[in-house]
Short mmCIF file of C-alpha atoms in Angstrom, two decimals:
data_model
loop_
_atom_site.label_atom_id
_atom_site.label_comp_id
_atom_site.label_asym_id
_atom_site.label_seq_id
_atom_site.Cartn_x
_atom_site.Cartn_y
_atom_site.Cartn_z
CA MET A 1 5.39 -12.07 9.45
CA GLN A 2 1.76 -12.93 8.78
CA ALA A 3 -0.84 -10.69 7.14
CA SER A 4 -2.78 -10.56 10.41
CA GLU A 5 0.26 -9.07 12.17
CA LEU A 6 0.37 -6.16 9.71
CA MET A 7 -3.11 -5.16 10.83
CA GLU A 8 -1.60 -4.07 14.17
CA TYR A 9 0.09 -1.15 12.40
CA LYS A 10 -2.17 1.87 11.94
CA ASN A 11 -0.39 3.99 9.27
CA TRP A 12 -1.05 2.63 5.77
CA ILE A 13 -0.44 3.69 2.18
CA ILE A 14 -2.71 2.07 -0.39
CA ALA A 15 -1.18 2.03 -3.89
CA GLY A 16 -3.84 1.69 -6.56
CA ASP A 17 -7.07 3.21 -7.83
CA VAL A 18 -8.19 4.46 -4.41
CA HIS A 19 -10.76 6.89 -5.84
CA ASN A 20 -12.92 4.15 -7.29
CA GLU A 21 -14.79 2.19 -4.61
CA THR A 22 -15.70 -0.51 -7.11
CA LYS A 23 -11.99 -1.37 -7.33
CA TYR A 24 -10.18 -3.27 -4.58
CA ALA A 25 -7.86 -0.36 -3.76
CA GLY A 26 -10.84 1.92 -3.17
CA ARG A 27 -12.63 -0.67 -1.06
CA ILE A 28 -9.51 -1.32 1.03
CA PHE A 29 -8.93 2.42 1.50
CA LYS A 30 -12.49 3.06 2.70
CA LYS A 31 -12.61 0.04 4.99
CA LEU A 32 -9.30 0.91 6.68
CA GLU A 33 -10.46 4.50 7.06
CA ARG A 34 -13.75 3.40 8.65
CA ARG A 35 -11.81 1.18 11.08
CA GLY A 36 -9.79 4.15 12.32
CA TYR A 37 -6.53 3.57 10.46
CA ASN A 38 -4.45 6.53 9.32
CA VAL A 39 -4.59 5.78 5.61
CA ILE A 40 -3.62 7.63 2.47
CA GLY A 41 -3.83 6.66 -1.15
CA MET A 42 -1.06 6.52 -3.66
CA HIS A 43 -2.67 6.71 -7.05
CA PRO A 44 0.39 6.58 -9.32
CA LEU A 45 -1.41 7.81 -12.43
CA ASP A 46 -3.39 10.60 -10.76
CA THR A 47 -1.51 13.90 -10.86
CA ARG A 48 -4.41 16.08 -9.66
CA GLU A 49 -3.40 18.06 -6.60
CA ASP A 50 -6.93 18.63 -5.32
CA VAL A 51 -7.75 14.97 -4.65
CA TYR A 52 -8.57 14.12 -1.04
CA ASN A 53 -5.92 12.20 0.87
CA SER A 54 -4.05 10.86 -2.15
CA PHE A 55 -0.62 11.38 -3.67
CA ALA A 56 1.05 10.38 -6.92
CA GLU A 57 4.47 9.75 -5.40
CA LEU A 58 5.80 9.01 -1.95
CA LYS A 59 8.49 11.65 -1.91
CA SER A 60 5.79 14.32 -1.59
CA LEU A 61 4.66 12.94 1.80
CA GLU A 62 5.70 14.69 4.99
CA ASP A 63 4.24 12.13 7.44
CA ARG A 64 5.75 8.68 7.94
CA PHE A 65 3.71 5.60 7.12
CA GLU A 66 4.51 2.04 8.14
CA VAL A 67 2.76 -0.29 5.70
CA LEU A 68 2.49 -0.14 1.93
CA ASN A 69 -0.40 -2.11 0.47
CA LEU A 70 0.15 -2.92 -3.21
CA VAL A 71 -3.05 -3.10 -5.25
CA VAL A 72 -1.50 -2.46 -8.67
CA ASN A 73 -0.10 -4.61 -11.44
CA PRO A 74 3.29 -6.14 -10.56
CA LYS A 75 5.23 -4.06 -13.08
CA ARG A 76 3.99 -0.82 -11.54
CA GLY A 77 4.32 -2.37 -8.09
CA PHE A 78 8.03 -2.95 -8.64
CA GLU A 79 8.50 0.74 -9.47
CA ILE A 80 6.53 1.73 -6.38
CA ILE A 81 8.46 -0.59 -4.07
CA GLN A 82 11.73 0.98 -5.19
CA GLU A 83 10.37 4.41 -4.29
CA ALA A 84 8.99 3.03 -1.03
CA GLN A 85 12.41 1.71 -0.04
CA GLU A 86 13.88 5.18 -0.47
CA TYR A 87 10.98 6.64 1.54
CA GLY A 88 11.67 4.19 4.38
CA ILE A 89 8.79 1.70 4.16
CA ARG A 90 9.67 -1.45 6.10
CA MET A 91 6.48 -3.51 5.53
CA VAL A 92 4.59 -4.40 2.35
CA MET A 93 1.41 -6.35 1.79
CA ALA A 94 0.89 -7.51 -1.78
CA GLN A 95 -2.70 -8.25 -2.75
CA PRO A 96 -3.58 -11.04 -5.20
CA GLY A 97 -2.74 -9.77 -8.68
CA ALA A 98 -0.04 -7.41 -7.36
CA ARG A 99 2.50 -10.07 -6.45
CA SER A 100 5.71 -10.91 -8.23
CA HIS A 101 8.98 -12.71 -7.68
CA GLU A 102 10.83 -9.45 -8.45
CA ILE A 103 9.00 -7.53 -5.73
CA ARG A 104 9.54 -10.32 -3.21
CA GLU A 105 13.27 -10.49 -4.04
CA PHE A 106 13.69 -6.71 -3.88
CA CYS A 107 12.08 -6.64 -0.44
CA ALA A 108 14.30 -9.47 0.80
CA GLU A 109 17.44 -7.73 -0.47
CA HIS A 110 16.48 -4.42 1.18
CA GLY A 111 15.23 -5.64 4.56
CA ILE A 112 11.55 -4.98 3.86
CA GLU A 113 8.98 -7.38 5.34
CA TYR A 114 6.98 -8.76 2.41
CA VAL A 115 3.61 -10.40 3.03
CA GLU A 116 1.19 -11.83 0.51
CA GLY A 117 -2.33 -11.39 1.78
CA CYS A 118 -5.69 -9.75 1.38
CA THR A 119 -6.45 -6.73 3.53
CA LEU A 120 -10.22 -7.11 3.11
CA VAL A 121 -10.04 -10.68 4.40
CA GLU A 122 -7.90 -9.61 7.37
CA LEU A 123 -10.34 -6.83 8.22
CA SER A 124 -13.23 -9.30 8.25
CA TYR A 125 -11.95 -11.05 11.39
#
């Protein structure tokens, strides 16, 4: 699967600092939202419950999302991908800086499509 093919799916989770629009996760979140995607943020270190459209862990989600976009360091990304597999995520896009051999191998072993790409680049087409 190519990064461009992931853009056909409309239900996305962005893992990273989605509340800061100067960070890539925040920019990706806002751009997907403006393009009409159903997008939520997973800010792993943010435990505030009053934050708009963001969760600290996937198990608290009631809706089903299709694509997980990793915009975190690879160590944290590996923890998130394990949780995502239990949640039922079948597609992952790893941004530059969020990629690792361990994440790629975990996805391959668990039947998760793993794509290395840049969501902002894909949205520019």
